[in-house]
Short mmCIF file of C-alpha atoms and ligand atoms in Angstrom, two decimals:
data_model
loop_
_atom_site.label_atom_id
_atom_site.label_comp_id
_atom_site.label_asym_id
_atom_site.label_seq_id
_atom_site.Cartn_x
_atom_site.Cartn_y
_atom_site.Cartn_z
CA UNK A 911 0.00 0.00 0.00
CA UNK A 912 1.12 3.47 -0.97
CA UNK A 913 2.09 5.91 1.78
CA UNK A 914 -0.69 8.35 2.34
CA UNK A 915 -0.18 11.70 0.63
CA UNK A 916 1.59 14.17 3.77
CA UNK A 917 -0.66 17.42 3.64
CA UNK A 918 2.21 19.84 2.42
CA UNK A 919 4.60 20.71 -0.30
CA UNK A 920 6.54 17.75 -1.58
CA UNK A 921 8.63 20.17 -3.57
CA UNK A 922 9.74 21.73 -0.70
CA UNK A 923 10.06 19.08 1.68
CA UNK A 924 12.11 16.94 -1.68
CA UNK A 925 14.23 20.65 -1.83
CA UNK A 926 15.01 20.23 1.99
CA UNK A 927 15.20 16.19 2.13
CA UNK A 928 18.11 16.71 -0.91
CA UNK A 929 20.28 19.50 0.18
CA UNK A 930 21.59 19.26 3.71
CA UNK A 931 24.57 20.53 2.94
CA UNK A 932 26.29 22.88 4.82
CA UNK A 933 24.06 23.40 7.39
CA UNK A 934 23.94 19.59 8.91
CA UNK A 935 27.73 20.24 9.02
CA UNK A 936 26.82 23.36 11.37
CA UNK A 937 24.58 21.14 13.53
CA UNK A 938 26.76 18.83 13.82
CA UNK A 939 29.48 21.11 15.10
CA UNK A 940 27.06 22.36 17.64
CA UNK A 941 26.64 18.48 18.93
CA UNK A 942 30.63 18.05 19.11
CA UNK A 943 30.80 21.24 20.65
CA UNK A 944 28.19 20.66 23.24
CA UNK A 945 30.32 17.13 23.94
CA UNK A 946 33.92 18.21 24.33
CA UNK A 947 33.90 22.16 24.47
CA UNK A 948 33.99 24.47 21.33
CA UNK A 949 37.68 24.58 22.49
CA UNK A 950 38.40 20.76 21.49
CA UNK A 951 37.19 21.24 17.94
CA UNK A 952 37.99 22.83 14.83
CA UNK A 953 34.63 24.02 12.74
CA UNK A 954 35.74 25.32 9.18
CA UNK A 955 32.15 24.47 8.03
CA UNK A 956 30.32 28.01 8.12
CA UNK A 957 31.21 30.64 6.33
CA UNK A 958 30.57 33.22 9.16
CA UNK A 959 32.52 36.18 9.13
CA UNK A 960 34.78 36.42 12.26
CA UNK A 961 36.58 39.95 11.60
CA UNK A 962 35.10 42.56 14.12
CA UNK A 963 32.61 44.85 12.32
CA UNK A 964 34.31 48.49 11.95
CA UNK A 965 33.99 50.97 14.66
CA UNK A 966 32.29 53.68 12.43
CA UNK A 967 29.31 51.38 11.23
CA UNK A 968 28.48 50.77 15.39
CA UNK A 969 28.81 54.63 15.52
CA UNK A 970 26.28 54.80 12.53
CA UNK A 971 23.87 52.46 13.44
CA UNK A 972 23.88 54.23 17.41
CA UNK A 973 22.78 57.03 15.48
CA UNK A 974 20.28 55.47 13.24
CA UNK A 975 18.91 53.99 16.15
CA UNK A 976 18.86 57.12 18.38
CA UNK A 977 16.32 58.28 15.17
CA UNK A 978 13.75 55.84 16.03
CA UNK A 979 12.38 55.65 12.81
CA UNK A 980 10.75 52.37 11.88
CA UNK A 981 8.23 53.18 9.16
CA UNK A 982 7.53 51.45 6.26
CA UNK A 983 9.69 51.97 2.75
CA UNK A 984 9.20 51.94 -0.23
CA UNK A 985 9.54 48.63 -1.26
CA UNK A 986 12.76 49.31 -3.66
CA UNK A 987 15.07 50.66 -0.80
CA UNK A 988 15.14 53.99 0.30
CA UNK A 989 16.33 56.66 -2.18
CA UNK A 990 19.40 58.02 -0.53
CA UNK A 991 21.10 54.83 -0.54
CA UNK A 992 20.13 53.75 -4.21
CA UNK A 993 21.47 56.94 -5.37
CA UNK A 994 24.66 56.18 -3.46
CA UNK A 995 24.74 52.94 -5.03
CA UNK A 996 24.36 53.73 -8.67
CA UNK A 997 26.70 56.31 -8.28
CA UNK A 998 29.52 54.15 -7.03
CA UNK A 999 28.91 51.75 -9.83
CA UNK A 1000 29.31 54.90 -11.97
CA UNK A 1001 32.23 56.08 -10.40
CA UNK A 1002 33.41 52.18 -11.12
CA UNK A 1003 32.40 51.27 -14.18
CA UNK A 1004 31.59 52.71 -17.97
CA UNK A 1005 27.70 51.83 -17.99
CA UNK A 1006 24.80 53.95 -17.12
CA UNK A 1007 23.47 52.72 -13.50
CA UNK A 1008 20.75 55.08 -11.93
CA UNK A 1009 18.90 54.64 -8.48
CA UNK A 1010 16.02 53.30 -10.45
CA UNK A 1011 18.42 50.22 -11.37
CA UNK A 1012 18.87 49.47 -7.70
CA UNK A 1013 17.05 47.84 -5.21
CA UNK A 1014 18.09 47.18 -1.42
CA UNK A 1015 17.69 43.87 -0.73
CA UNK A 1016 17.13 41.56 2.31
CA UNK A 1017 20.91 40.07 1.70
CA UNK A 1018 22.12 38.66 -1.17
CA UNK A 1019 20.25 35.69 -0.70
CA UNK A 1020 16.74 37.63 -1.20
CA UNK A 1021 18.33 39.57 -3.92
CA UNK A 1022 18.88 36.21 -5.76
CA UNK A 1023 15.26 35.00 -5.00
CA UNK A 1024 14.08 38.14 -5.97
CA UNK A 1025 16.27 38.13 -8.92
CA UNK A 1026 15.10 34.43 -10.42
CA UNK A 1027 11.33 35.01 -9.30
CA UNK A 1028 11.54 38.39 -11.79
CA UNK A 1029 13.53 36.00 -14.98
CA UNK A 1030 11.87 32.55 -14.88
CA UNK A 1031 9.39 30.89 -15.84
CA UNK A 1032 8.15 27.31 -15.11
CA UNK A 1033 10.87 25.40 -16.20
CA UNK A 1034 13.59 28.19 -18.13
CA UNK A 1035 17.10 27.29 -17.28
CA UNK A 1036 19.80 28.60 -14.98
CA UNK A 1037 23.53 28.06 -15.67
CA UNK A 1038 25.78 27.06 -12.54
CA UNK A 1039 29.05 26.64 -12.96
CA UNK A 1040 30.76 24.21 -10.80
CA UNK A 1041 31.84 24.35 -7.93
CA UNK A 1042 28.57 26.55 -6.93
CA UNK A 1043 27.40 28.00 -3.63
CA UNK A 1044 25.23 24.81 -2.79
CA UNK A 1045 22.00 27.17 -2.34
CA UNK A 1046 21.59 28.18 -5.49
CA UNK A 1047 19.79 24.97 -7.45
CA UNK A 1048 17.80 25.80 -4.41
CA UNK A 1049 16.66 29.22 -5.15
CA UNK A 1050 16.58 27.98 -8.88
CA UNK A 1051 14.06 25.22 -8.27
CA UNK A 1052 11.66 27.71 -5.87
CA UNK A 1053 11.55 29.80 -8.63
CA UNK A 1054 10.55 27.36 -10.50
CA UNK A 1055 13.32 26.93 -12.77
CA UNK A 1056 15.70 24.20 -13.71
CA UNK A 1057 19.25 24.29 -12.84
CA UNK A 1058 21.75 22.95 -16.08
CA UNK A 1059 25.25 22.79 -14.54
CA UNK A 1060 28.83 23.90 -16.28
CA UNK A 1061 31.74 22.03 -15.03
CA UNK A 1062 34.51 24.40 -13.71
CA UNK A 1063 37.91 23.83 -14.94
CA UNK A 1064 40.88 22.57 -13.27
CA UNK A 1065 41.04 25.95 -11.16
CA UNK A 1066 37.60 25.66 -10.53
CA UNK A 1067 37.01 28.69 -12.80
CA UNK A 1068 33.91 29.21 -15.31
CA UNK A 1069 35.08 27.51 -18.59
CA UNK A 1070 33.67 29.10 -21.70
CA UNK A 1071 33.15 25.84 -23.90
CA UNK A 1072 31.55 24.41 -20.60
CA UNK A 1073 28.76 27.57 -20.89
CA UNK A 1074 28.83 27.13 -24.83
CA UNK A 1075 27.94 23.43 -24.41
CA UNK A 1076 24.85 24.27 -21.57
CA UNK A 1077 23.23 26.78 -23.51
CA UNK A 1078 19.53 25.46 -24.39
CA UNK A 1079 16.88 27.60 -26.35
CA UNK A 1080 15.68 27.53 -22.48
CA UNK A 1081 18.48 29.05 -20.93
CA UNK A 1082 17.30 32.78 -19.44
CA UNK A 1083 20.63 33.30 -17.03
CA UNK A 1084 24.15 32.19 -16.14
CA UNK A 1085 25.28 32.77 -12.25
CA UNK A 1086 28.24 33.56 -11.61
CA UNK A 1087 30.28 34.05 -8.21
CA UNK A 1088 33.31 35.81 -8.81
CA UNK A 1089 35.17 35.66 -5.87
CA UNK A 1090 33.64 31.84 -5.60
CA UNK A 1091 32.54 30.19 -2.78
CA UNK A 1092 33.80 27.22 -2.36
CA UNK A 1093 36.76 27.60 -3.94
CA UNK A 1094 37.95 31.56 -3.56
CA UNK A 1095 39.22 30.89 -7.48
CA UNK A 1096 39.09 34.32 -9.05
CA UNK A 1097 38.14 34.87 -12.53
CA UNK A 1098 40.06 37.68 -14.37
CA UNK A 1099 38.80 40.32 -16.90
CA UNK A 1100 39.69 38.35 -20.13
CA UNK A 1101 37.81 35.35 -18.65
CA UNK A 1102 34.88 37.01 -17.91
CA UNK A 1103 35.17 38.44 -21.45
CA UNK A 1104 35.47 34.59 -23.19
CA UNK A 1105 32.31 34.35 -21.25
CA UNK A 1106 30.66 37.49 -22.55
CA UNK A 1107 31.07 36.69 -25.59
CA UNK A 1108 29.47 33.55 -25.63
CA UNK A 1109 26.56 34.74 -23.91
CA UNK A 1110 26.62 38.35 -26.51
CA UNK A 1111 25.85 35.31 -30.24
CA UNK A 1112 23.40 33.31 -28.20
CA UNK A 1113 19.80 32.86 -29.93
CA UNK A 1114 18.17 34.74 -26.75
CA UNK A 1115 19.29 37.77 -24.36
CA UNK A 1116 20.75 35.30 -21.51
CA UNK A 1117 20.96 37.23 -18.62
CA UNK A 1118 24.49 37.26 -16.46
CA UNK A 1119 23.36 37.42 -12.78
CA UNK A 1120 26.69 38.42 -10.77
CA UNK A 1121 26.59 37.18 -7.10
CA UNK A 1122 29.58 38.93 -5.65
CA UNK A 1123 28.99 39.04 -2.16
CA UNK A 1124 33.06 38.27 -1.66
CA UNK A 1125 33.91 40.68 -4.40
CA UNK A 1126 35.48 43.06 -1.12
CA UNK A 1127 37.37 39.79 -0.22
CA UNK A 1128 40.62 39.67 -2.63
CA UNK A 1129 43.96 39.20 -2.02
CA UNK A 1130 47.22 39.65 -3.28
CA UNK A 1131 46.78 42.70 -4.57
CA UNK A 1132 44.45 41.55 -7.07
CA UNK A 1133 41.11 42.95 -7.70
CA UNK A 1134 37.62 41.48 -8.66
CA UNK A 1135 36.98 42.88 -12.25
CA UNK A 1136 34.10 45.03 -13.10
CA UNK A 1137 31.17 42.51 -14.49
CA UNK A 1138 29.21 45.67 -15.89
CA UNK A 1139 31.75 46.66 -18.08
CA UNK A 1140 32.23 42.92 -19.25
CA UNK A 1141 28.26 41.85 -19.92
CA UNK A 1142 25.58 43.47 -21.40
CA UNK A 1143 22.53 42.03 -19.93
CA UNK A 1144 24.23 41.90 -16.42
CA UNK A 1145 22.11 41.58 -12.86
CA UNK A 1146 24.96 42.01 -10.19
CA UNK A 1147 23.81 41.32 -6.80
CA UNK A 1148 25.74 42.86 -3.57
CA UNK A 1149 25.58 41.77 -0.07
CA UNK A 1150 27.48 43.59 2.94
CA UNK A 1151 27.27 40.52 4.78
CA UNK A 1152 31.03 39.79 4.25
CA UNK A 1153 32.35 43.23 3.42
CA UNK A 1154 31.32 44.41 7.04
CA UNK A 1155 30.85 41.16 9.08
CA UNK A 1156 27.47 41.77 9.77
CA UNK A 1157 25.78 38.49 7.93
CA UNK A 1158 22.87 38.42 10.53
CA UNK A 1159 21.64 42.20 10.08
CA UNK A 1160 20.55 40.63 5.72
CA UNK A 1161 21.10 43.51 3.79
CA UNK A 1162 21.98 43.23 0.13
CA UNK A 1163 21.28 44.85 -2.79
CA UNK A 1164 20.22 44.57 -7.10
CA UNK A 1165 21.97 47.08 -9.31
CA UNK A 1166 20.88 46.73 -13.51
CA UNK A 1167 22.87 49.30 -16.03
CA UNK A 1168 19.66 51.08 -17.74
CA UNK A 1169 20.75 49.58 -21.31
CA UNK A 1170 20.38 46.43 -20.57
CA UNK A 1171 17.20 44.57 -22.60
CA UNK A 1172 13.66 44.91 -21.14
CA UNK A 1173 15.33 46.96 -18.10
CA UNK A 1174 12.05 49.22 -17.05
CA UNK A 1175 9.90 45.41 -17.38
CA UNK A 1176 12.85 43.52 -15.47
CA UNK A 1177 13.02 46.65 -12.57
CA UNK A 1178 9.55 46.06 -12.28
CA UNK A 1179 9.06 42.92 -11.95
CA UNK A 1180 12.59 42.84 -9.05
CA UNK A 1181 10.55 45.17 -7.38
CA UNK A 1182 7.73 43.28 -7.61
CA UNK A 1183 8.63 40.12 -6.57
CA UNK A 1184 10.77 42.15 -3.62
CA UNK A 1185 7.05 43.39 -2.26
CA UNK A 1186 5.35 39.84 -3.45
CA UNK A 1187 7.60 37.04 -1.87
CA UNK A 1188 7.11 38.57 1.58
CA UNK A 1189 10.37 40.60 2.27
CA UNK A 1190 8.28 43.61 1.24
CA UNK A 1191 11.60 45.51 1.31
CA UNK A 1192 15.13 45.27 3.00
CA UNK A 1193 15.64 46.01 7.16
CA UNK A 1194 15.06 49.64 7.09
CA UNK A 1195 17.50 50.84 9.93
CA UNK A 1196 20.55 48.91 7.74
CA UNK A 1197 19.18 51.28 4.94
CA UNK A 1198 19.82 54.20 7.12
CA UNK A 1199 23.40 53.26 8.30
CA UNK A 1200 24.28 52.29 5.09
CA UNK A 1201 23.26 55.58 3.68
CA UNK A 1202 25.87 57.37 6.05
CA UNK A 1203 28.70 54.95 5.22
CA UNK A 1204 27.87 53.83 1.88
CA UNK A 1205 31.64 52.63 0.87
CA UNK A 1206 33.00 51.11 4.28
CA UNK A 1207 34.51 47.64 4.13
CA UNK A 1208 36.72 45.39 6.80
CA UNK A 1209 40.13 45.09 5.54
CA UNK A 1210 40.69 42.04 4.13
CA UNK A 1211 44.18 41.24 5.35
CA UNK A 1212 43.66 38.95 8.42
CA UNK A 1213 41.78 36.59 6.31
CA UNK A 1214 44.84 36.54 3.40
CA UNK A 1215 46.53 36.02 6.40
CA UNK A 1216 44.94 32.79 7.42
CA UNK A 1217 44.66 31.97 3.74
CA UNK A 1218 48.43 31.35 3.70
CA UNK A 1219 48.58 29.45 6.94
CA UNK A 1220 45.76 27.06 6.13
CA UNK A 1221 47.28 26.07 3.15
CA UNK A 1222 50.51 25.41 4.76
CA UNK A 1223 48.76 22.93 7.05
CA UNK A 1224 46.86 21.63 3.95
CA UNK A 1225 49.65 21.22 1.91
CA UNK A 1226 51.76 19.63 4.63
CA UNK A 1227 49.23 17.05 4.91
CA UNK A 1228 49.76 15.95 1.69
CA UNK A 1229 46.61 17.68 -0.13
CA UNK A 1230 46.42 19.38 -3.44
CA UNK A 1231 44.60 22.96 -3.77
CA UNK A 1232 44.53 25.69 -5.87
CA UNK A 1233 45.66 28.82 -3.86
CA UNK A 1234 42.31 30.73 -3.82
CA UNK A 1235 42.63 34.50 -4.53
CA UNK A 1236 39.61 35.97 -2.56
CA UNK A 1237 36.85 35.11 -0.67
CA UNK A 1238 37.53 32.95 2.81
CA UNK A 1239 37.31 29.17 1.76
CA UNK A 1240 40.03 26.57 0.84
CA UNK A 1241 38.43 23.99 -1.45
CA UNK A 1242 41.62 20.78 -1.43
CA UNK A 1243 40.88 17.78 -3.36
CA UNK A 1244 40.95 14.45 -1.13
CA UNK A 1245 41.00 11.10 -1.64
CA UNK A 1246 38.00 8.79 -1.77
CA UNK A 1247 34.88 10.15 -1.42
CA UNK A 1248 34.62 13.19 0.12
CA UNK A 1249 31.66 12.40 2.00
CA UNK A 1250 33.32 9.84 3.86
CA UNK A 1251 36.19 12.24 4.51
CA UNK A 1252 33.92 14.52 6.12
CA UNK A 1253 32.68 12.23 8.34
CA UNK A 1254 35.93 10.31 9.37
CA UNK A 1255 37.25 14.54 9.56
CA UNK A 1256 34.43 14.88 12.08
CA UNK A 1257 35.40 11.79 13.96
CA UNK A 1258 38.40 13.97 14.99
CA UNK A 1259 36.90 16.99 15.23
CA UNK A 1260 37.09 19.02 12.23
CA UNK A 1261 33.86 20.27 10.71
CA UNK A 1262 34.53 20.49 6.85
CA UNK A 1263 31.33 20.60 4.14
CA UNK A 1264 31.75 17.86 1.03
CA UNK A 1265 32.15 18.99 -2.08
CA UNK A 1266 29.46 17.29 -3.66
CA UNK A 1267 27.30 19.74 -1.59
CA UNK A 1268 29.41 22.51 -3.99
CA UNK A 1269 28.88 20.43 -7.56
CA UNK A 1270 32.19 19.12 -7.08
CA UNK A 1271 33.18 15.49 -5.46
CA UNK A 1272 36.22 14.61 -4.42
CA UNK A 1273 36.70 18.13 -2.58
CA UNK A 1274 35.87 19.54 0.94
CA UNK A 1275 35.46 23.37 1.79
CA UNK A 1276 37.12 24.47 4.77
CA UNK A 1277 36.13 27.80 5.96
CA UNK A 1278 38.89 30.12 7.51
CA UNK A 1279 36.68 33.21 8.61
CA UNK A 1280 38.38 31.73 12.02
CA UNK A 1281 40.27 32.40 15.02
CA UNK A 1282 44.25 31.03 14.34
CA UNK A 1283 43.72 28.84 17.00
CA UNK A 1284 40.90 26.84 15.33
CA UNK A 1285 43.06 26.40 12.08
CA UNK A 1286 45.98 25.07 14.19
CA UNK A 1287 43.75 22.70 15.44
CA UNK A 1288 42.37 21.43 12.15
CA UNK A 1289 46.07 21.23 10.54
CA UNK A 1290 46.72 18.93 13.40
CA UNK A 1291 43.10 16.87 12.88
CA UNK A 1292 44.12 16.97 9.33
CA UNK A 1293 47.57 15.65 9.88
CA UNK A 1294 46.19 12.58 12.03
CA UNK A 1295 43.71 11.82 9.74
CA UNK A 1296 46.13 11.90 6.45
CA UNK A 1297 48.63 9.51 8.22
C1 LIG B 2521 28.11 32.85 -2.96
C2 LIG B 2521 27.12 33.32 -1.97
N1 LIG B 2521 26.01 33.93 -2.39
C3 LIG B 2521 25.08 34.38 -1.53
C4 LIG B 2521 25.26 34.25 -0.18
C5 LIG B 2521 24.20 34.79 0.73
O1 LIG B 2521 24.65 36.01 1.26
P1 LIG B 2521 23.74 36.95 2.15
O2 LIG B 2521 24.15 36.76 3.56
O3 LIG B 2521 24.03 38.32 1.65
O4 LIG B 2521 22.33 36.56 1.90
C6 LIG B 2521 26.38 33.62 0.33
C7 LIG B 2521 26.55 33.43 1.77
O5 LIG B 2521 27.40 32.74 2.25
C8 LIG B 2521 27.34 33.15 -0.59
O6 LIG B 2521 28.45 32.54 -0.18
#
């Protein structure tokens, strides 16, 4: 006999049954710390911004708060800060971006929902390249949309014949995550334009949605290049939960250039589905403090910091990795399947996420938005569990 039907979504509860990803990691970190004292392990499964958030946002916010304003917004953002915005992508970029291309968002997260509830229809397709952030065939599939995946190259960048290959007379966008998460691989301007032009002789405008919440993340001296000037039909999508610590407080935000195709129908419809899915617009006291310190961002030094220690441990260990170039994740390749090196990694106390929660087997993702104390630790796990 067939098991009676439950009386809920079973696209959801498939959705949440096939993607436990990184947060079981998180839970399970909680159990091992609850057992032997956050002290005795080494978590690298969370990518949860350690750096203290700078002095002059606190002073902003006190401020904001001191205002007691907590009114309702319009549900684009309010207008000081989308001017800021636009102007800074002015200032950084050669296309025209105007406040009514931006919209705050509640992180980058609801900017992406918003985002793919405004492109797609039932059953248009999205283009991940992999390794992705494991949430997005998520947001993909709420929206109703189908996610096609790209394999990464060797350095876990976007490969352009990879894209050529996954284009479909359904495709509507690409995502890309420049910084990446998992990997911190860095694509550079010429890349992104092999890409562009792929996407520029396709059958159908194929929109590039930009995810760059690390893009304030780089290191060595590099920088993350400018996606407007390398796409036309270009969605970028900003989040300050890295670039000021404050991941909690969800605040993000949509920026479209104004020549992009069916701009005033796409605005519409971001701001739309902002209002419609329930966020009816971003947290309006991070708004506010925003709006007074519109360009502030944590130096990203400590975390290049622990980027070169980590891999030190990793490559003693005997583990190969590409050196990542932003973001704060190392993604090594281990042996056997990397599920079962998560779990025996967990056995002695280090918390890394599987890569096939990424698109990519045969990897983990270690997180080092940590205290050097915690990545000591896991070098030693590591070590044990290599030998
Ligand atoms: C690649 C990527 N996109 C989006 C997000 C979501 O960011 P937010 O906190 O702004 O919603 C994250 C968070 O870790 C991420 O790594």
């Amino acid at each position: 006999m067939s098991e009676p039907k439950l009386p809920l979504s079973q696209t959801t509860k498939e959705l949440a049954e096939a993607s436990p990803g990184v947060r079981r990691m998180f839970e399970r970190g909680r159990e091992l710390a609850a057992r032997y004292g956050a002290d005795a392990i080494a978590d690298l499964s969370l990518g949860n911004p350690d750096l203290p958030v700078p002095g002059e946002l606190t002073r902003a916010l006190v401020e904001v708060a001191r205002e007691a304003r907590h009114g309702y917004l319009p549900n684009a953002g309010l207008p000081e800060l989308r001017e800021l915005l636009a102007a800074r992508a002015v200032r950084e970029s050669r296309r025209r971006v105007t406040a009514a291309g931006v919209v705050i968002t509640v992180g980058a997260a609801g900017g992406l929902a918003v985002v793919l509830r405004a492109l797609l229809d039932p059953g248009d397709e999205v283009i991940l390249f992999s390794p992705y952030f494991s949430e997005y065939p998520i947001y993909v599939a709420l929206a109703g949309g189908r996610t096609v995946v790209a394999e990464g190259d060797r350095e876990h960048l976007p490969d352009p014949e990879a894209l050529r290959a996954a284009i479909t007379p359904r495709t509507r966008a690409v995502i890309l995550d420049n910084p990446n998460n998992p990997s911190g691989s860095l694509a550079d301007a010429g890349r992104l334009a092999e890409l562009a032009a792929i996407l520029d002789v396709a059958e159908q405008p194929i929109w590039l949605i930009s995810d760059e919440p690390y893009a304030d993340i780089v290191f060595d001296g590099l920088e993350t290049p400018a996606v407007l000037d390398a796409f036309s039909n270009v969605i970028v999508v900003r989040s300050w939960s890295k670039t000021l610590s404050i991941p909690g407080e969800r605040i993000g935000a949509v920026l479209v250039p104004s020549d992009t195709a069916a701009w005033s129908e796409l605005m519409a419809n971001i701001v739309f589905a902002n209002r419609a899915l329930g966020f009816v617009h971003a947290p309006a006291i991070w708004q506010r403090v925003l709006a007074r310190v519109p360009d502030l961002a944590v130096d990203p030094a400590p975390y290049q910091r622990r980027r070169d220690r980590l891999l030190q441990l990793v490559r003693a260990a005997g583990l190969d990795v590409v050196t990542p170039r932003g973001a704060f994740y190392l993604f090594p390749a281990v042996p056997g399947d990397d599920q079962v090196f998560a779990e025996r990694a967990a056995a002695l106390r280090l918390l890394v996420v599987p890569g096939s929660s990424f698109g990519r087997p045969g990897h983990v993702r270690m997180a080092y938005c940590v205290a050097d104390e915690v990545i000591e630790r896991a070098g030693d796990s590591l070590a044990r569990l290599m030998r």
